[in-house]
Every structure is written in structure tokens, then in C-alpha cells.
CSV table of C-alpha atoms in Angstrom, one decimal:
chain,number,residue,atom,x,y,z
X,882,ILE,CA,-10.4,-21.3,15.8
X,883,LEU,CA,-14.1,-21.0,16.5
X,884,ASN,CA,-16.9,-21.0,14.0
X,885,VAL,CA,-17.9,-17.4,13.4
X,886,GLU,CA,-20.0,-17.0,10.3
X,887,GLN,CA,-21.3,-14.0,8.4
X,888,SER,CA,-24.0,-13.9,5.8
X,889,PRO,CA,-24.5,-13.1,3.1
X,890,GLN,CA,-20.9,-13.2,1.8
X,891,SER,CA,-21.7,-10.4,-0.6
X,892,LEU,CA,-24.6,-8.1,-1.2
X,893,HIS,CA,-25.5,-5.6,-4.0
X,894,VAL,CA,-28.0,-2.9,-3.2
X,895,GLN,CA,-29.2,0.3,-4.8
X,896,GLU,CA,-28.5,3.7,-3.3
X,897,GLY,CA,-31.3,4.4,-0.8
X,898,ASP,CA,-32.0,0.8,0.0
X,899,SER,CA,-31.9,-0.4,3.6
X,900,THR,CA,-30.0,-3.6,4.3
X,901,ASN,CA,-28.9,-5.9,7.0
X,902,PHE,CA,-26.6,-8.8,7.5
X,903,THR,CA,-25.8,-11.4,10.2
X,904,CYS,CA,-22.9,-12.6,12.3
X,905,SER,CA,-23.4,-15.9,14.1
X,906,PHE,CA,-21.1,-17.1,16.8
X,907,PRO,CA,-20.8,-19.6,19.6
X,908,SER,CA,-23.2,-18.8,22.4
X,909,SER,CA,-20.8,-20.1,25.1
X,910,ASN,CA,-17.8,-18.2,26.6
X,911,PHE,CA,-19.0,-15.0,25.1
X,912,TYR,CA,-17.3,-11.8,26.2
X,913,ALA,CA,-17.8,-9.3,23.4
X,914,LEU,CA,-18.6,-8.9,19.7
X,915,HIS,CA,-17.1,-6.2,17.6
X,916,TRP,CA,-18.2,-4.9,14.2
X,917,TYR,CA,-15.8,-3.3,11.7
X,918,ARG,CA,-16.0,-1.6,8.4
X,919,TRP,CA,-13.0,-2.5,6.2
X,920,GLU,CA,-11.9,-0.8,3.0
X,921,THR,CA,-9.0,-2.5,1.3
X,922,ALA,CA,-5.6,-0.9,1.8
X,923,LYS,CA,-6.9,0.6,5.1
X,924,SER,CA,-7.0,-0.8,8.6
X,925,PRO,CA,-10.5,-1.9,9.5
X,926,GLU,CA,-12.5,0.9,11.2
X,927,ALA,CA,-14.3,0.0,14.4
X,928,LEU,CA,-18.0,0.5,14.4
X,929,PHE,CA,-19.4,-1.1,17.5
X,930,VAL,CA,-18.4,-3.0,20.6
X,931,MET,CA,-21.2,-5.1,21.9
X,932,THR,CA,-21.1,-6.9,25.2
X,933,LEU,CA,-24.6,-7.4,26.7
X,934,ASN,CA,-27.4,-9.6,25.5
X,935,GLY,CA,-30.0,-7.3,24.0
X,936,ASP,CA,-27.5,-4.5,23.2
X,937,GLU,CA,-28.5,-2.1,20.5
X,938,LYS,CA,-26.0,0.4,19.2
X,939,LYS,CA,-26.4,3.1,16.6
X,940,LYS,CA,-24.0,5.3,14.7
X,941,GLY,CA,-25.6,7.5,12.1
X,942,ARG,CA,-27.4,5.3,9.6
X,943,ILE,CA,-25.8,2.1,10.9
X,944,SER,CA,-27.1,0.1,13.9
X,945,ALA,CA,-26.5,-3.3,15.4
X,946,THR,CA,-28.2,-5.7,17.7
X,947,LEU,CA,-26.9,-8.5,19.8
X,948,ASN,CA,-28.4,-11.8,21.0
X,949,THR,CA,-25.8,-13.7,23.0
X,950,LYS,CA,-28.2,-16.5,24.0
X,951,GLU,CA,-28.8,-17.6,20.5
X,952,GLY,CA,-25.4,-16.4,19.2
X,953,TYR,CA,-26.1,-13.8,16.6
X,954,SER,CA,-25.7,-10.1,15.8
X,955,TYR,CA,-27.4,-8.1,13.1
X,956,LEU,CA,-25.9,-5.0,11.4
X,957,TYR,CA,-28.4,-2.7,9.7
X,958,ILE,CA,-27.7,0.1,7.3
X,959,LYS,CA,-30.6,2.5,6.6
X,960,GLY,CA,-30.7,4.3,3.3
X,961,SER,CA,-27.4,2.9,1.9
X,962,GLN,CA,-25.0,5.3,0.1
X,963,PRO,CA,-22.2,4.4,-2.3
X,964,GLU,CA,-19.7,5.4,0.3
X,965,ASP,CA,-21.0,2.5,2.5
X,966,SER,CA,-19.5,0.1,0.1
X,967,ALA,CA,-17.0,-1.9,2.1
X,968,THR,CA,-16.5,-5.3,3.8
X,969,TYR,CA,-18.2,-5.5,7.2
X,970,LEU,CA,-16.4,-7.8,9.6
X,971,CYS,CA,-17.5,-9.1,12.9
X,972,ALA,CA,-15.0,-10.3,15.6
X,973,PHE,CA,-16.0,-12.6,18.4
X,974,ILE,CA,-14.1,-12.3,21.7
X,975,GLY,CA,-14.5,-15.3,24.0
X,976,ASN,CA,-11.7,-17.6,24.9
X,977,MET,CA,-10.0,-16.2,21.8
X,978,LEU,CA,-10.4,-13.7,19.1
X,979,THR,CA,-12.1,-15.1,15.9
X,980,PHE,CA,-13.2,-13.1,12.9
X,981,GLY,CA,-16.1,-13.8,10.6
X,982,GLY,CA,-15.5,-14.0,6.9
X,983,GLY,CA,-17.1,-10.6,6.3
X,984,THR,CA,-19.9,-9.4,4.2
X,985,ARG,CA,-19.0,-7.4,1.1
X,986,LEU,CA,-21.5,-4.6,0.5
X,987,MET,CA,-21.7,-2.9,-2.8
X,988,VAL,CA,-24.0,0.1,-3.1
X,989,LYS,CA,-24.9,1.2,-6.7
X,990,PRO,CA,-25.6,4.9,-7.3
F,922,GLY,CA,5.3,2.4,16.7
F,923,ALA,CA,1.7,3.0,17.8
F,924,GLY,CA,0.1,0.4,15.6
F,925,VAL,CA,0.6,-2.9,13.8
F,926,SER,CA,2.8,-2.3,10.8
F,927,GLN,CA,2.7,-4.5,7.7
F,928,SER,CA,5.2,-4.4,4.9
F,929,PRO,CA,5.2,-4.1,2.0
F,930,SER,CA,1.9,-2.4,1.5
F,931,ASN,CA,1.8,-3.6,-2.1
F,932,LYS,CA,3.7,-6.3,-3.8
F,933,VAL,CA,3.6,-7.5,-7.4
F,934,THR,CA,5.4,-10.7,-8.1
F,935,GLU,CA,5.8,-13.1,-10.9
F,936,LYS,CA,4.2,-16.5,-10.8
F,937,GLY,CA,6.6,-19.0,-9.3
F,938,LYS,CA,8.6,-16.6,-7.2
F,939,ASP,CA,8.7,-16.6,-3.4
F,940,VAL,CA,7.5,-13.7,-1.4
F,941,GLU,CA,7.8,-12.7,2.2
F,942,LEU,CA,5.3,-10.5,4.0
F,943,ARG,CA,6.1,-8.9,7.3
F,944,CYS,CA,4.0,-8.0,10.3
F,945,ASP,CA,5.3,-5.9,13.2
F,946,PRO,CA,2.9,-6.2,16.1
F,947,ILE,CA,2.5,-3.8,18.9
F,948,SER,CA,5.1,-4.4,21.5
F,949,GLY,CA,3.9,-6.7,24.2
F,950,HIS,CA,1.1,-8.3,22.2
F,951,THR,CA,1.3,-12.0,22.7
F,952,ALA,CA,-1.2,-13.1,20.1
F,953,LEU,CA,-0.8,-12.5,16.3
F,954,TYR,CA,-3.1,-13.5,13.5
F,955,TRP,CA,-2.8,-13.7,9.8
F,956,TYR,CA,-5.8,-13.5,7.5
F,957,ARG,CA,-6.3,-13.0,3.8
F,958,GLN,CA,-9.1,-11.8,1.6
F,959,ARG,CA,-9.0,-12.8,-2.1
F,960,LEU,CA,-11.0,-10.8,-4.6
F,961,GLY,CA,-14.6,-11.5,-4.3
F,962,GLN,CA,-14.2,-13.8,-1.3
F,963,GLY,CA,-14.5,-13.6,2.5
F,964,LEU,CA,-11.8,-13.1,5.1
F,965,GLU,CA,-9.9,-16.4,5.6
F,966,PHE,CA,-8.0,-17.3,8.7
F,967,LEU,CA,-4.5,-18.5,7.9
F,968,ILE,CA,-2.5,-18.8,11.1
F,969,TYR,CA,-2.5,-17.8,14.8
F,970,PHE,CA,0.5,-17.4,17.1
F,971,GLN,CA,0.1,-17.2,20.9
F,972,GLY,CA,3.3,-16.4,22.8
F,973,ASN,CA,5.7,-19.4,22.8
F,974,SER,CA,2.9,-22.0,22.2
F,975,ALA,CA,2.8,-24.0,19.0
F,976,PRO,CA,1.0,-21.9,16.3
F,977,ASP,CA,-2.4,-22.8,15.0
F,978,LYS,CA,-1.7,-23.4,11.3
F,979,SER,CA,-5.0,-24.9,10.5
F,980,GLY,CA,-5.9,-22.2,8.0
F,981,LEU,CA,-2.8,-22.4,5.8
F,982,PRO,CA,-4.1,-23.4,2.4
F,983,SER,CA,-1.1,-25.4,1.2
F,984,ASP,CA,2.5,-26.4,2.1
F,985,ARG,CA,3.7,-23.4,0.0
F,986,PHE,CA,2.6,-21.2,2.9
F,987,SER,CA,4.6,-20.9,6.1
F,988,ALA,CA,4.8,-18.4,8.8
F,989,GLU,CA,7.3,-17.7,11.6
F,990,ARG,CA,7.3,-15.7,14.7
F,991,THR,CA,10.0,-15.6,17.3
F,992,GLY,CA,8.6,-15.0,20.8
F,993,GLU,CA,6.4,-11.9,20.7
F,994,SER,CA,8.2,-10.1,17.9
F,995,VAL,CA,7.9,-9.7,14.2
F,996,SER,CA,6.1,-12.4,12.1
F,997,THR,CA,6.9,-13.2,8.5
F,998,LEU,CA,4.5,-15.0,6.2
F,999,THR,CA,6.3,-16.8,3.3
F,1000,ILE,CA,4.6,-18.0,0.2
F,1001,GLN,CA,6.8,-20.2,-2.0
F,1002,ARG,CA,6.3,-20.7,-5.8
F,1003,THR,CA,3.4,-18.1,-5.8
F,1004,GLN,CA,0.4,-18.8,-7.9
F,1005,GLN,CA,-2.2,-16.4,-9.3
F,1006,GLU,CA,-4.8,-17.6,-6.8
F,1007,ASP,CA,-2.5,-16.4,-4.0
F,1008,SER,CA,-3.3,-12.8,-5.0
F,1009,ALA,CA,-5.1,-11.3,-2.1
F,1010,VAL,CA,-4.9,-8.7,0.7
F,1011,TYR,CA,-3.0,-10.3,3.6
F,1012,LEU,CA,-4.1,-8.8,6.9
F,1013,CYS,CA,-2.3,-9.1,10.2
F,1014,ALA,CA,-3.7,-8.4,13.7
F,1015,SER,CA,-2.1,-8.6,17.1
F,1016,SER,CA,-3.7,-8.6,20.6
F,1017,LEU,CA,-2.6,-8.2,24.1
F,1018,ARG,CA,-4.2,-11.4,25.3
F,1019,ARG,CA,-5.2,-14.7,24.0
F,1020,ASP,CA,-8.9,-13.8,24.3
F,1021,GLY,CA,-8.4,-11.0,21.9
F,1022,HIS,CA,-8.7,-8.0,24.2
F,1023,GLY,CA,-6.8,-5.0,23.0
F,1024,TYR,CA,-6.4,-6.2,19.4
F,1025,THR,CA,-5.2,-4.0,16.6
F,1026,PHE,CA,-5.1,-4.5,12.8
F,1027,GLY,CA,-2.4,-3.6,10.3
F,1028,SER,CA,-3.4,-2.0,7.1
F,1029,GLY,CA,-2.7,-5.1,5.0
F,1030,THR,CA,-0.4,-6.1,2.2
F,1031,ARG,CA,-1.9,-6.4,-1.2
F,1032,LEU,CA,-0.2,-9.2,-3.1
F,1033,THR,CA,-0.7,-9.5,-6.9
F,1034,VAL,CA,0.8,-12.5,-8.7
F,1035,VAL,CA,1.1,-11.9,-12.4
């Protein structure tokens, strides 16, 4: 299992704040990076599939960037809402599939 | 079925009892992963099966944990003599290929040890 790390492990923000967190991964044998939103008792919900260095993807208030040369991806949430509270997972696909530990986001009203 | 199925969805057990969690992968998926997330903590890798190869058990936290998978079929994760710190959501995923393409998650089993 490869070293895929997410930081911070948890994050508390106020409603309306913008926030971002990081997924770092090996820069070799990169094929794709996936971001998921996971609420417990549900299957993780796919947010983004990122494959090219420099990729930027956006879905509503959430966006992500990718740097495959240095091995990191950022996920941004603009104007956080309580319903954004969840665990955000990244998944690295290279020689094998490896998940990061997730960032637990809690948005206070 | 269309997705990865995990059962039970919820399990409450008494400390010291054994539990079995089940994961039914998508037919034809050669790779199967078990993870868990304890309250307030990150997602932890437990074990990875790839076809008929020896599984990667490097994430199993103690010898009370074991998992089996026969070929490309169902996997069971067994926890013996459960402890309160075993309480977690146990998440299973399967994928078509070793490199993770075409992977799908189950919805998890929430285990509570009282």
C-alpha cells in the first residue's frame, strides 16, 4: 500500500467560510486521482476524477486542482454550508488503488 | 447485484464476542479492499485481496482481526473478542483491476461494541 496522505485530518469551520485541504501522493506511476465525499452509512459520492497535471475541476462551490509532478491535489470549498459536513477522501490510482485517510469537515451554522 | 453489498449495515455486539462482517463485491472484480473509520479518526487500510495472490494484511491492527476471500467472491472480515476500540464503520471496496480502475464502494457496516 502506497503512502497517500490527507491533511488536515479534521477541520471545523463556520458557515460561510471558505476552506481547502490537501491530498499528497507518490509522483511516480500516476494514472488518476479521485475525490469523494463520504457521509457515514452511505457509499462515498464521487466528486472529481483528475488525470492531467494542472487539471482544475469545479462542481458548484467545490473545486479541485492537481499537480502530478509534485504529488498533491487541493480540494477547495467556497462559502461552506452545514450540509458540506462530511469526510472528504482522495483515492490514488497508479499501480494500485490507495485511499488517503480522509479529512473530516464540520461546518457550524 | 449492481453494486458492492455489505452486511449487516449495523451491528451492535457485546465486548468479548466475535463478529463477522461480509462484503459481496461486484462479479468479476479481482481486487477487494477493507478499510475502517473509527469515530474522530481517518480512514485506515486493513487488508487487500488481489485475485488468488496472497493478501496484503499489513493494515490489520491485531491478531484478533482476520479476513478471508475465496477467489473473486465474497469476503468476510472476522473480529474475535471484540473490544470497544473496534467500534467503527467498516468500508469495503472492489475493483476490476489491481490498479484500481472501475472500483466501487459498499455503504459500510457500522459496528458498535458495548
